[in-house]
XYZ file of C-alpha atoms in Angstrom:
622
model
C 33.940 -22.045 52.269
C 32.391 -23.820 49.056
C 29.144 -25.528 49.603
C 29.710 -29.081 48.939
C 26.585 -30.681 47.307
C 24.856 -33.667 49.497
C 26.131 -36.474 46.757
C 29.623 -35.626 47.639
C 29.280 -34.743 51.340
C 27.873 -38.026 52.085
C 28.939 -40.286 49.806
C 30.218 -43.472 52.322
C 33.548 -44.151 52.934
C 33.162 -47.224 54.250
C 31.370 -50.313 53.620
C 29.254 -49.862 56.731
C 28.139 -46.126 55.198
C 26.701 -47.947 52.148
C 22.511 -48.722 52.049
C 20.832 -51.173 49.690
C 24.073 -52.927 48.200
C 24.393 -55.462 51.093
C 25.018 -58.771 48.619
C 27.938 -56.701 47.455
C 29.335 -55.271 50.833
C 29.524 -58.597 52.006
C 30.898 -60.627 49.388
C 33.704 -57.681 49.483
C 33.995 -57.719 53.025
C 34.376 -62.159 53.404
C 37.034 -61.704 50.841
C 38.977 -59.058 52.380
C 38.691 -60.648 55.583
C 40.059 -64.263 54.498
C 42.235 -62.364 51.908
C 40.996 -64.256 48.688
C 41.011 -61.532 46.664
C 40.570 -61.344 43.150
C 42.843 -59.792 40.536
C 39.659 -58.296 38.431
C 36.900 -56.347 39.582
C 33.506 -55.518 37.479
C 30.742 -53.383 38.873
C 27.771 -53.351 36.698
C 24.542 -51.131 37.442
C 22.486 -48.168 36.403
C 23.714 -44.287 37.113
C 24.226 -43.432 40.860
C 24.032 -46.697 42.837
C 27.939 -46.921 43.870
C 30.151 -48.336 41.728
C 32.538 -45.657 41.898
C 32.210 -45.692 45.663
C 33.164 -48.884 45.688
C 35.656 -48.931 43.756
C 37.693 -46.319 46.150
C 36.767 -47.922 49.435
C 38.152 -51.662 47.881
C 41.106 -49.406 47.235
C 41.309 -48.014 50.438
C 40.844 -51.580 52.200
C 43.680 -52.560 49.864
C 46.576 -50.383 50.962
C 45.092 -48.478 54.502
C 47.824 -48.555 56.573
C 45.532 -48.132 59.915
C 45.406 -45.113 62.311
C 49.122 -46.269 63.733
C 50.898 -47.058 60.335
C 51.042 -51.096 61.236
C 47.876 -51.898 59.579
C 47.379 -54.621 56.607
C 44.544 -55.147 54.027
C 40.989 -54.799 56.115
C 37.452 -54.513 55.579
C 37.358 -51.612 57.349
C 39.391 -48.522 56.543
C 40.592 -46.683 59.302
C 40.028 -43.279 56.995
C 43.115 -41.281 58.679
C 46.096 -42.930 57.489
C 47.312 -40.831 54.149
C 46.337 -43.817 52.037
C 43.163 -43.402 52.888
C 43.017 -39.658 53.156
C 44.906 -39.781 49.812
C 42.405 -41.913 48.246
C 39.171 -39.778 49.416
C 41.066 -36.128 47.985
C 41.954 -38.378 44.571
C 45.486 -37.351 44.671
C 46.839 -40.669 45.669
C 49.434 -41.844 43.465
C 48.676 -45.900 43.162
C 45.241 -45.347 42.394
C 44.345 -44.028 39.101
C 40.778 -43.692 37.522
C 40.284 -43.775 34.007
C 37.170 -42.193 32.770
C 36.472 -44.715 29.561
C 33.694 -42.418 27.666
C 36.559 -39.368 27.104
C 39.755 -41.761 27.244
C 38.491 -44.533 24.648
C 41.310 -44.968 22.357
C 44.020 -48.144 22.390
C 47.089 -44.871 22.991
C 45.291 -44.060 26.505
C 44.868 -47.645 27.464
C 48.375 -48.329 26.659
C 49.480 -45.381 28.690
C 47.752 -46.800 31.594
C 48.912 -50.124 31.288
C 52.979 -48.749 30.616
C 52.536 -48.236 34.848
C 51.718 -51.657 35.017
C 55.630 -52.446 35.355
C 56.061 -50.125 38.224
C 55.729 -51.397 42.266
C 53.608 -49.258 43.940
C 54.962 -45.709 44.799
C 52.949 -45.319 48.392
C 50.818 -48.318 49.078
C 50.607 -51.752 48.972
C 48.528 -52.402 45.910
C 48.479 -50.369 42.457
C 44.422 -50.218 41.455
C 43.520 -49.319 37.894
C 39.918 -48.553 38.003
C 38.153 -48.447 34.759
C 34.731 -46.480 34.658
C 32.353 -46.857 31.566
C 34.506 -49.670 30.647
C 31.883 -50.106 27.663
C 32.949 -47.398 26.027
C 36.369 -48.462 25.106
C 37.022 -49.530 21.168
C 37.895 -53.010 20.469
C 41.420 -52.032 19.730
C 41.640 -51.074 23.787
C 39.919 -53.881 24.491
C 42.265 -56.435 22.657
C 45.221 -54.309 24.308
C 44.440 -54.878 28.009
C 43.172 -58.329 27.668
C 46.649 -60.001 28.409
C 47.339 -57.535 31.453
C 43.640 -57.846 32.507
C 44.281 -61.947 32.538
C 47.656 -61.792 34.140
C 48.624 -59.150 36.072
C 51.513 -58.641 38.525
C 50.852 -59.319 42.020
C 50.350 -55.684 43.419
C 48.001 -54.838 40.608
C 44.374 -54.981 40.865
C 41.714 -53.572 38.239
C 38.543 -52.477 38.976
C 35.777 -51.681 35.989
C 32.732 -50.695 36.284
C 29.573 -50.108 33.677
C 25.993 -49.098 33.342
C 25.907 -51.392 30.194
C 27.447 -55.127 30.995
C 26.403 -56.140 27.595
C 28.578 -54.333 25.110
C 31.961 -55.434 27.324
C 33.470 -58.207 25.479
C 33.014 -61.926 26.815
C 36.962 -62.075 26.682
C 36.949 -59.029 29.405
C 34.079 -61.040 31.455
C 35.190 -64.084 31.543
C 38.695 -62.653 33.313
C 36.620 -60.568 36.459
C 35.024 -61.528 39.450
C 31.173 -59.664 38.869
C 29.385 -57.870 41.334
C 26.083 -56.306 39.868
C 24.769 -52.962 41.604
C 20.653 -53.017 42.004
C 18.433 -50.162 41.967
C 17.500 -49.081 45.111
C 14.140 -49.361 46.867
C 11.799 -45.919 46.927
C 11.780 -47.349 50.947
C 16.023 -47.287 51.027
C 16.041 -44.403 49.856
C 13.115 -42.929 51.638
C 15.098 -43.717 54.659
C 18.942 -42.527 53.443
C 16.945 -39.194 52.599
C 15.449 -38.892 56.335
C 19.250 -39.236 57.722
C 20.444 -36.891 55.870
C 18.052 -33.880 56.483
C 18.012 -35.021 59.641
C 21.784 -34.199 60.309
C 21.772 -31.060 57.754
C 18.914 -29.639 60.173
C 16.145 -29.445 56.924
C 12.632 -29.747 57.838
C 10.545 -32.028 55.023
C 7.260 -33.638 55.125
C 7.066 -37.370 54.970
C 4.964 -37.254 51.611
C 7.859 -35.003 50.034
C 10.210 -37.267 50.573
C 8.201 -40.294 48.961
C 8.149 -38.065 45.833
C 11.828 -37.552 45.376
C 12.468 -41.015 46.326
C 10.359 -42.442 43.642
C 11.505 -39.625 41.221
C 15.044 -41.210 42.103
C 14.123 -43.773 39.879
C 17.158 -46.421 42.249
C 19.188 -43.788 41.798
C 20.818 -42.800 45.577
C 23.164 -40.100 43.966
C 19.637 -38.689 41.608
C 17.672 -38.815 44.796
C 20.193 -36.634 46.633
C 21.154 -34.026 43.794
C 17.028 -33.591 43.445
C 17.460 -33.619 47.383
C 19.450 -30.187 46.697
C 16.865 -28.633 44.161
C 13.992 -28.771 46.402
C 16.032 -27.086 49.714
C 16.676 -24.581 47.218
C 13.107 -24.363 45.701
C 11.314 -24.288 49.150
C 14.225 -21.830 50.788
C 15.438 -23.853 53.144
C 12.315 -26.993 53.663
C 10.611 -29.440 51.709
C 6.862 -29.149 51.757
C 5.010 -31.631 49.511
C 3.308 -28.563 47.226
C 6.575 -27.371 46.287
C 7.960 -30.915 45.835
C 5.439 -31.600 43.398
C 5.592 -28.115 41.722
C 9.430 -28.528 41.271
C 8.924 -32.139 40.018
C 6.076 -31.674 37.461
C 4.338 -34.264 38.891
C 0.653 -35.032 39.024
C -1.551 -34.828 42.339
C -2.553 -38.213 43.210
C -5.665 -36.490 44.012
C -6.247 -36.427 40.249
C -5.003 -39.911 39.991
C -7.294 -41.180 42.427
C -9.717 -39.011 40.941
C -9.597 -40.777 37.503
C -9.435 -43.876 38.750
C -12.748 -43.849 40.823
C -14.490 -42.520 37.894
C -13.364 -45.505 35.731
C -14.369 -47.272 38.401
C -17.795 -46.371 38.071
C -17.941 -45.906 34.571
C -18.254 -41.675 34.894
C -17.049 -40.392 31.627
C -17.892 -37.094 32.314
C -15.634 -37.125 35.201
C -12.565 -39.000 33.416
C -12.560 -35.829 30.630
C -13.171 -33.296 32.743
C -10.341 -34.053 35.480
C -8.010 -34.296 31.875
C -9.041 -31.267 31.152
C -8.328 -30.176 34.447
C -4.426 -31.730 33.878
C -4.046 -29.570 30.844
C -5.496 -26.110 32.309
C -2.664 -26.726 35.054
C -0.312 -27.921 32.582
C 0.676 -31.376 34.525
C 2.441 -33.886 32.198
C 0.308 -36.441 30.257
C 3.161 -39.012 30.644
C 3.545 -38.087 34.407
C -0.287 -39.008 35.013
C -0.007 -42.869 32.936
C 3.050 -43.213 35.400
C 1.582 -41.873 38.453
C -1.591 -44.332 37.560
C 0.387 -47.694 36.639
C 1.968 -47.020 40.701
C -1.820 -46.933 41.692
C -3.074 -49.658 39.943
C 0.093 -52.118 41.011
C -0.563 -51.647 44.373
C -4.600 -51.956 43.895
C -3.674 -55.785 41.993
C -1.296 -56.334 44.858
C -4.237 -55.661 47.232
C -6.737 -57.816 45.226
C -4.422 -60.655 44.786
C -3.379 -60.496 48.574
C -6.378 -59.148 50.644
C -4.111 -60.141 53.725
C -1.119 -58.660 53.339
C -0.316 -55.290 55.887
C -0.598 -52.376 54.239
C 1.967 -49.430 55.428
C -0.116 -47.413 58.048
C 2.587 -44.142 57.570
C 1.385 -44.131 54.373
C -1.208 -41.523 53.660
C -2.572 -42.834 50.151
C -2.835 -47.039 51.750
C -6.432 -46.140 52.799
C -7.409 -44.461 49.372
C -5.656 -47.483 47.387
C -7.581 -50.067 49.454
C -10.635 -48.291 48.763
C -10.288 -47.991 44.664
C -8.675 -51.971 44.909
C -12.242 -52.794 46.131
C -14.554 -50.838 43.899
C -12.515 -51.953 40.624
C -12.646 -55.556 39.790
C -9.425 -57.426 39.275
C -9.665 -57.822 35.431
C -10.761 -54.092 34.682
C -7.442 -53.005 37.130
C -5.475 -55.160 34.922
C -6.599 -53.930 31.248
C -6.600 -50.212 32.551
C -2.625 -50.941 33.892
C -2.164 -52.404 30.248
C -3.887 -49.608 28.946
C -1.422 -46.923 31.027
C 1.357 -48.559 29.843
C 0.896 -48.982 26.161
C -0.575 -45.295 26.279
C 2.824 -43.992 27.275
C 4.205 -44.826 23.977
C 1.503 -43.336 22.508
C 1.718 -40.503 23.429
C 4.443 -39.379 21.107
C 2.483 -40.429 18.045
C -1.049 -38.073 18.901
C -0.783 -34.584 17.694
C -1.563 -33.950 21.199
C -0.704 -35.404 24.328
C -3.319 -34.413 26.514
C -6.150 -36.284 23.855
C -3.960 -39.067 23.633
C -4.072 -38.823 27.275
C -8.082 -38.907 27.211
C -8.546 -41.240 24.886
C -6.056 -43.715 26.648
C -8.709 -43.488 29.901
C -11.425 -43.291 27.543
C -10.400 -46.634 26.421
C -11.062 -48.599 29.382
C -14.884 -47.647 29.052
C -15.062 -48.748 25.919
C -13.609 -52.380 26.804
C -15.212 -52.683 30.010
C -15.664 -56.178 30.254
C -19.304 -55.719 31.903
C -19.593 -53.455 29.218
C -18.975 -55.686 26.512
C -21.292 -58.275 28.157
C -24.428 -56.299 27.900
C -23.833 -55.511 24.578
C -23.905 -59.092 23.667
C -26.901 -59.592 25.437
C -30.600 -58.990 23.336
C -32.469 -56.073 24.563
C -36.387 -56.168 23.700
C -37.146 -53.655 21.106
C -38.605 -50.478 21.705
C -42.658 -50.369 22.774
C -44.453 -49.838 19.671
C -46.254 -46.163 19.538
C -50.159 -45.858 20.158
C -51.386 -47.730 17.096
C -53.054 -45.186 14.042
C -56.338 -45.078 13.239
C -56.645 -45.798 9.683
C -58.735 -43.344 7.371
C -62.140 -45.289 6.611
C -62.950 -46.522 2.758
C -65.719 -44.040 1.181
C -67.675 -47.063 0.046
C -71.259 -47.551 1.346
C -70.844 -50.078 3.734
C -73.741 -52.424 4.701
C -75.687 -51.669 8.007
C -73.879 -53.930 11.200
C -75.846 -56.148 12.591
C -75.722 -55.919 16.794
C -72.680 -57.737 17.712
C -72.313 -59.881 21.192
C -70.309 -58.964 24.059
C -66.748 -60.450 23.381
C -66.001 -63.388 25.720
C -64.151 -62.858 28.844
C -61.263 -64.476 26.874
C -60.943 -61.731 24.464
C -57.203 -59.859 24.698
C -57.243 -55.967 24.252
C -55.060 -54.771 21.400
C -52.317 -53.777 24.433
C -52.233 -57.351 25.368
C -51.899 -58.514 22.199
C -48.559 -56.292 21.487
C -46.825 -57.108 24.266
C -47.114 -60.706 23.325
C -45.689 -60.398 20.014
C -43.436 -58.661 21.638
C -42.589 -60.963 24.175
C -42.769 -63.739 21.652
C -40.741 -62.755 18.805
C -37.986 -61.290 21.686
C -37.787 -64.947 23.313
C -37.894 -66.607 20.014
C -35.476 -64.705 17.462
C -32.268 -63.840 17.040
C -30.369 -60.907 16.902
C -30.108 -61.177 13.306
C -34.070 -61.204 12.685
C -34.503 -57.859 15.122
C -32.806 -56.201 11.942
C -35.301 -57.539 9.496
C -37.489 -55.532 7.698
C -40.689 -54.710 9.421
C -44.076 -56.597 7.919
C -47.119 -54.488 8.904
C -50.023 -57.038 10.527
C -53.268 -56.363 11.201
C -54.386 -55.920 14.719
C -58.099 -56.485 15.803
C -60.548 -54.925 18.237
C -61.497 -56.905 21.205
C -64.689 -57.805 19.614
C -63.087 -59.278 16.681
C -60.953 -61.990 18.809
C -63.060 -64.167 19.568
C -62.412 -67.688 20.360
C -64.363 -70.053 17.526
C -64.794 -66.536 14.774
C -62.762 -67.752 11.610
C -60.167 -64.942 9.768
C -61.590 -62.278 7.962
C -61.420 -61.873 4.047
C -58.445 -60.370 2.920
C -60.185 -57.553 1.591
C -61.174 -56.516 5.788
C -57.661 -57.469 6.272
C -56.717 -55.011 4.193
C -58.847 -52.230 5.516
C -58.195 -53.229 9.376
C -57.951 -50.206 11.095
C -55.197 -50.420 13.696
C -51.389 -51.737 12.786
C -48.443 -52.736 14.383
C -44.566 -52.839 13.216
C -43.015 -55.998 14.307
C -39.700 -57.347 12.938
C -40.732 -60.633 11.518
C -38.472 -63.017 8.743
C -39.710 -65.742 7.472
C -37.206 -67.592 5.727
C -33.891 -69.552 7.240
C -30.466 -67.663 6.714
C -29.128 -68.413 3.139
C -26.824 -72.100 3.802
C -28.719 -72.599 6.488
C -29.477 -76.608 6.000
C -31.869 -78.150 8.301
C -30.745 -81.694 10.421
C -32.585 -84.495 10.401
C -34.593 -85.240 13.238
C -32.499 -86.714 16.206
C -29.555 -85.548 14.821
C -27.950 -82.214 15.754
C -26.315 -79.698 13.703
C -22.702 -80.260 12.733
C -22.972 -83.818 12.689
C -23.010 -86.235 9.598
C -26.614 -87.925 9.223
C -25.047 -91.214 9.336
C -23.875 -91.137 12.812
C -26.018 -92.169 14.924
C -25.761 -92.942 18.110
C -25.661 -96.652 19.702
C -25.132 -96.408 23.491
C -22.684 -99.020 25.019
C -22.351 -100.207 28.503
C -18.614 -99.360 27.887
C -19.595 -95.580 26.523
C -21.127 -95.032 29.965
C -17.871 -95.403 32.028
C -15.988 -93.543 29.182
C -18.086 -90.577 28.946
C -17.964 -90.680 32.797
C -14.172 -90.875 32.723
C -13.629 -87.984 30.089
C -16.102 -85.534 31.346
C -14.504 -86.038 35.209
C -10.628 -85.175 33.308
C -12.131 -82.253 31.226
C -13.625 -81.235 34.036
C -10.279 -80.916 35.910
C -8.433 -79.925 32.891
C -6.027 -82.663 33.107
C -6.401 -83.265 29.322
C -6.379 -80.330 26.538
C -6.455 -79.301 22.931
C -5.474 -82.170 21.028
C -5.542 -84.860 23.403
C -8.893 -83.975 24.708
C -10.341 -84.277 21.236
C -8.893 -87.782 21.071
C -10.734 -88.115 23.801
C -14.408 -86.781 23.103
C -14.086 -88.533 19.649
C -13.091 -92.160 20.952
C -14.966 -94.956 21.623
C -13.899 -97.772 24.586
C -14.404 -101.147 22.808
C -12.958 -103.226 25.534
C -11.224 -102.630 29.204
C -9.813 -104.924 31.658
C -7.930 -103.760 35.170
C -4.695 -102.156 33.651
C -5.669 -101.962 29.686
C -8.181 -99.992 27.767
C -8.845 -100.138 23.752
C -9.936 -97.049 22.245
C -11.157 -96.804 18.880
C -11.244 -93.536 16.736
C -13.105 -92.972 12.935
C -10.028 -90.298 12.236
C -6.118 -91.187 11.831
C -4.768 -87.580 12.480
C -6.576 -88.252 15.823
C -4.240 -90.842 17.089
C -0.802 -89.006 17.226
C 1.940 -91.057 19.597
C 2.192 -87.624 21.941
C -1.623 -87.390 22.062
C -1.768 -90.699 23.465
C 0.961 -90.795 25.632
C -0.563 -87.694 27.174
C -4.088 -89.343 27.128
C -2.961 -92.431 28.438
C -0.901 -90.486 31.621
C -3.889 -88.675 32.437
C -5.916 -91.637 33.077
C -3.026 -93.395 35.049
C -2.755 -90.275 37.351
C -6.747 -90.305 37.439
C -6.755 -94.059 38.625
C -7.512 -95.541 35.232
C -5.876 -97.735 32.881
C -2.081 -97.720 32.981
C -1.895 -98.450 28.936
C -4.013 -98.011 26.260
C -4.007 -98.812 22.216
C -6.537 -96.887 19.849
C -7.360 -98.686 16.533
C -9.358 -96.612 13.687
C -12.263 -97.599 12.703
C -16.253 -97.192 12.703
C -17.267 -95.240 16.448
C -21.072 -95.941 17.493
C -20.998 -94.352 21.115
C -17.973 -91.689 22.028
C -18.134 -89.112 24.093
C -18.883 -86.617 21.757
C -21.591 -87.992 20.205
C -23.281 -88.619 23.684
C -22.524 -84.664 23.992
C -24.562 -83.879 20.391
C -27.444 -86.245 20.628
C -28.335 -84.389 24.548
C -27.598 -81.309 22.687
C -30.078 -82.263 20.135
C -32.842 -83.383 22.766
C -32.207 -80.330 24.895
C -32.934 -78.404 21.248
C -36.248 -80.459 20.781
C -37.267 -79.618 24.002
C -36.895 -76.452 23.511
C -38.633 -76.166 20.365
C -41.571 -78.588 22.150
C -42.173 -75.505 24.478
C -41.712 -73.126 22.340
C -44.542 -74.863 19.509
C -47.066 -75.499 23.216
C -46.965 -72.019 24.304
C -50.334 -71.099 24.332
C -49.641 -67.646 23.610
C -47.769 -68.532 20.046
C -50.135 -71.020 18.926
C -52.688 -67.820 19.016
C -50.223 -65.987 17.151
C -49.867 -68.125 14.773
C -53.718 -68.999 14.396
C -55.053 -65.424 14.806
C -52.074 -63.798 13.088
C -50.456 -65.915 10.738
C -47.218 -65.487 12.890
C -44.439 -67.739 11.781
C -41.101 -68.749 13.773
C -38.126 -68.174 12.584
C -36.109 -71.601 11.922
C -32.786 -71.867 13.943
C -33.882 -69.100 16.493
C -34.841 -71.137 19.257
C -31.998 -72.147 21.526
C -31.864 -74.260 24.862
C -31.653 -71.907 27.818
């Protein structure tokens, strides 16, 4: 006797038999039982989920004649009568399958439908069942659409596709749809366990979970790979062989990489790729093994309480990576994995497109790209040089005094330039060129002791590089006092007792985001000239400001806050809005700044012993 392959043995014969179609089993089985049945049939779904199968079972519910020959249409087959005996072996003579992809032409449709005249030979129903109906040329189409819309009473078509959108809207609009999903890894997890378990196979749990996700929703893929793997482990499924036969990648790896991006380990993430490609694991295989990963790590982050499968083996791993990777970096590296699949393709070689896809997620790290935005202090300056001494006589010293306790050591006095210049300018002045200044000995820095000449300035014997500029960017243009930067000199502030409520009011619905873009800078740029209990009048300098929708918008944010319930805005001349309130603390938070900055006692002795300078524009509020 043949061996029969496990898609055929146990494909169901009746609707009972048939897992993870249940929407479709029992719209089938309410009509068959209250006999409203349909004269037009389309099954739509990808490759192995059962259209076919239930396109025979409808027929055998159509025309079984039950186990005593006095049965009538039923939901349930009896699967002994010849009908349905007939229907099972495919040599019944009222049911006739069409394969569309090989049979396309208008002559074989109108062959088919020429039986359309004829009363069932056997049964009770004729069934024409259509498969890859998508492949049939518009000429077939056009043929069958007035049968199709109109058929006798005993004749029933069934279609069925794995691509609804290339069947005409004319051949829709005449069935009665029933669309096929793909099927859970957990269906078929379970359909696979039932079926080794009757064929007598032993398999390990984990093997299983690899051919069901390899199935892809595919029952009829998950069994034929079902097949290849008794035959590839003689007899069992172990999880080694499994993934052998499959190509796929260890999670171990996978877990592997993604602790190591965790952490930031490059080292790690190239050498486990390198590891991939010495064992000659697919590229693609590990991006799709790590987008699994990382949805269930997001699933974890975004619901800490949901119950995590205890048979699974890898829940405890996942859990563990979902807490040492923040949220946003398990996003971006699941973007990453996906848009690196398609790159793949393009790379000259797969396994450094592969690296460089990980690689990726170090280099966008979002803590990462915060530090680098961040000033570091420069570099300690090295031991300072003694300078050669001039060969001219020199006259004999007089004894000098001790130096006052006050006096700083040439150490001290580096690190506070340091300190100073690293607090006080900007990123773009640490690239400036470096201006050499002297540095004194402790006797020199005394408290009261005017500059030296510039000709000891010149000979002083120990310097320093610091990285000093002295001159504003070019169009930089300085405010006047009192005023900040970006706004006109003429505006000036004139506070109102209305512009206290309003700035109150507009910070509160910033502040819960209940206004935005446009309508918020209507807002911030308004002034409140008068209010009573149900009306408010704004007033605004700008015309393109005052847009119907922005006010509308404006004006339903303050109803729903408690506010007015209708404004107007007028344009004219604004002396206290919101946004000048915002500049004018911006601009005393800046003078502030610049107050303790200038006090410091530490850079007024710069800038008396030194000549130190600060850079305009560098200070900022912290």
């Amino acid at each position: 006797m043949s061996y029969l392959v496990l898609a055929r043995k146990y494909r169901p014969k009746t609707f009972s038999e048939m897992v993870g179609q249940e929407h479709v089993v029992q719209a089938l089985t309410n009509a068959l039982t209250q006999q409203r049945l349909h004269h037009a049939y389309l099954f739509t779904g990808t490759r192995g989920v059962g259209k076919t199968t239930v396109s025979r079972i409808l027929a055998k519910s159509l025309n079984c004649q039950g186990a005593d020959g006095q049965g009538g249409i039923t939901a349930t087959p009896c699967g002994v009568c010849p009908a349905c005996t007939d229907i099972d072996s495919g040599r019944f003579p009222d049911y006739t399958e069409l394969d569309a992809a090989s049979n396309r032409g208008v002559d074989e449709v109108q062959g088919l439908l020429e039986q359309a005249v004829y009363k069932p030979v056997q049964g009770r129903f004729k069934v024409f069942m259509i498969d890859e109906v998508h492949m049939l040329t518009n000429t077939a189409f056009n043929a069958m659409l007035k049968t199709l819309e109109e058929p006798p009473e005993y004749l029933k078509f069934v279609l069925a596709t794995t691509d609804p959108q290339k069947v005409p809207v004319t051949v829709l609009s005449r069935c009665l749809q029933f669309n096929l999903r793909p099927m859970a890894p957990e269906t078929v997890l379970e359909h696979l366990t039932r079926v080794l378990a009757q064929e007598s196979v032993p398999a390990e749990p984990q093997a299983l979970r690899l051919l069901a996700r390899a199935a892809r929703g595919s029952m009829r893929d998950a069994l034929s790979l079902t097949d290849q793997a008794i035959a590839f482990g003689s007899g069992q499924l172990q999880e080694a062989g499994v993934r052998q036969m499959l190509g796929s990648v260890d999670r171990g790896h996978v877990f592997r990489l993604i602790d190591a991006l965790a952490r930031g380990d490059g080292k790690t993430v190239v050498e486990t790729a390198d590891a991939l490609r010495l064992h000659g694991l697919s590229a693609a295989s590990t991006l799709e093994e790590m987008s699994a990963v990382l949805q269930r790590m997001a699933v974890l982050q975004a619901v800490p309480q949901m119950a995590v499968d205890a048979s699974d083996p890898e829940a405890a791993e996942i859990a563990r990576l979902a807490a040492a990777m923040p949220a946003d970096e398990t996003q971006l590296l699941y973007s990453i994995c996906l848009h690196g699949r398609t790159e793949l393709g393009l790379a000259p070689d797969e396994y450094a497109a592969l690296t460089m896809a990980l690689l990726r997620l170090l280099a966008f790290k979002p803590a990462a790209s915060a530090e680098k935005k961040t000033l570091t202090p420069p570099e300690p300056a090295a031991p300072p040089r003694v300078a050669p001494q001039p060969a001219a006589p020199q006259p004999a010293a007089a004894p000098v005094p001790a130096a006052p306790p006050q006096a700083l050591s040439p150490e001290d006095v580096n690190q506070a330039v340091s300190e100073a210049l690293h607090d006080a300018a900007p990123d773009t002045a640490r690239r400036a060129e470096p201006v050499r200044l002297p540095v004194r000995a402790p006797e020199d820095l005394r408290r009261n002791q005017p500059p030296a000449p510039a000709s000891q300035a010149q000979a002083a014997p120990e310097t320093v590089a610091i990285p000093v500029r002295s001159a504003p960017e070019p169009g930089v243009r300085l405010q006047p006092q009192g005023v900040p930067a970006g706004v006109p000199a003429s505006a000036r502030l004139v506070p109102t007792e209305e512009g206290d409520v309003w700035h109150a009011t507009v910070q509160q619905l910033i502040a819960q985001e209940a206004i935005t873009a446009l309508v918020r800078e209507l807002a911030l740029q308004s002034q409140l000239v008068a209010r009573d209990a149900d009306h408010w009048l704004l007033r605004v300098e700008r015309e393109s400001l005052n847009q119907p929708t922005a006010r509308e918008r404006l004006r339903a944010a303050l109803e729903a806050a408690g506010h007015a319930r209708q404004i107007a805005v007028e344009v004219g001349k604004v002396i206290d809005s919101p946004a000048l309130r915002n500049a004018h603390a911006a601009a005393e938070r800046q003078r502030a700044a610049e107050e303790i900055v200038h006090g410091d006692p530490y850079v007024q002795r710069l800038m008396r012993d030194f000549g130190a300078k600060i850079v305009p524009g560098s200070i900022k509020p912290a």
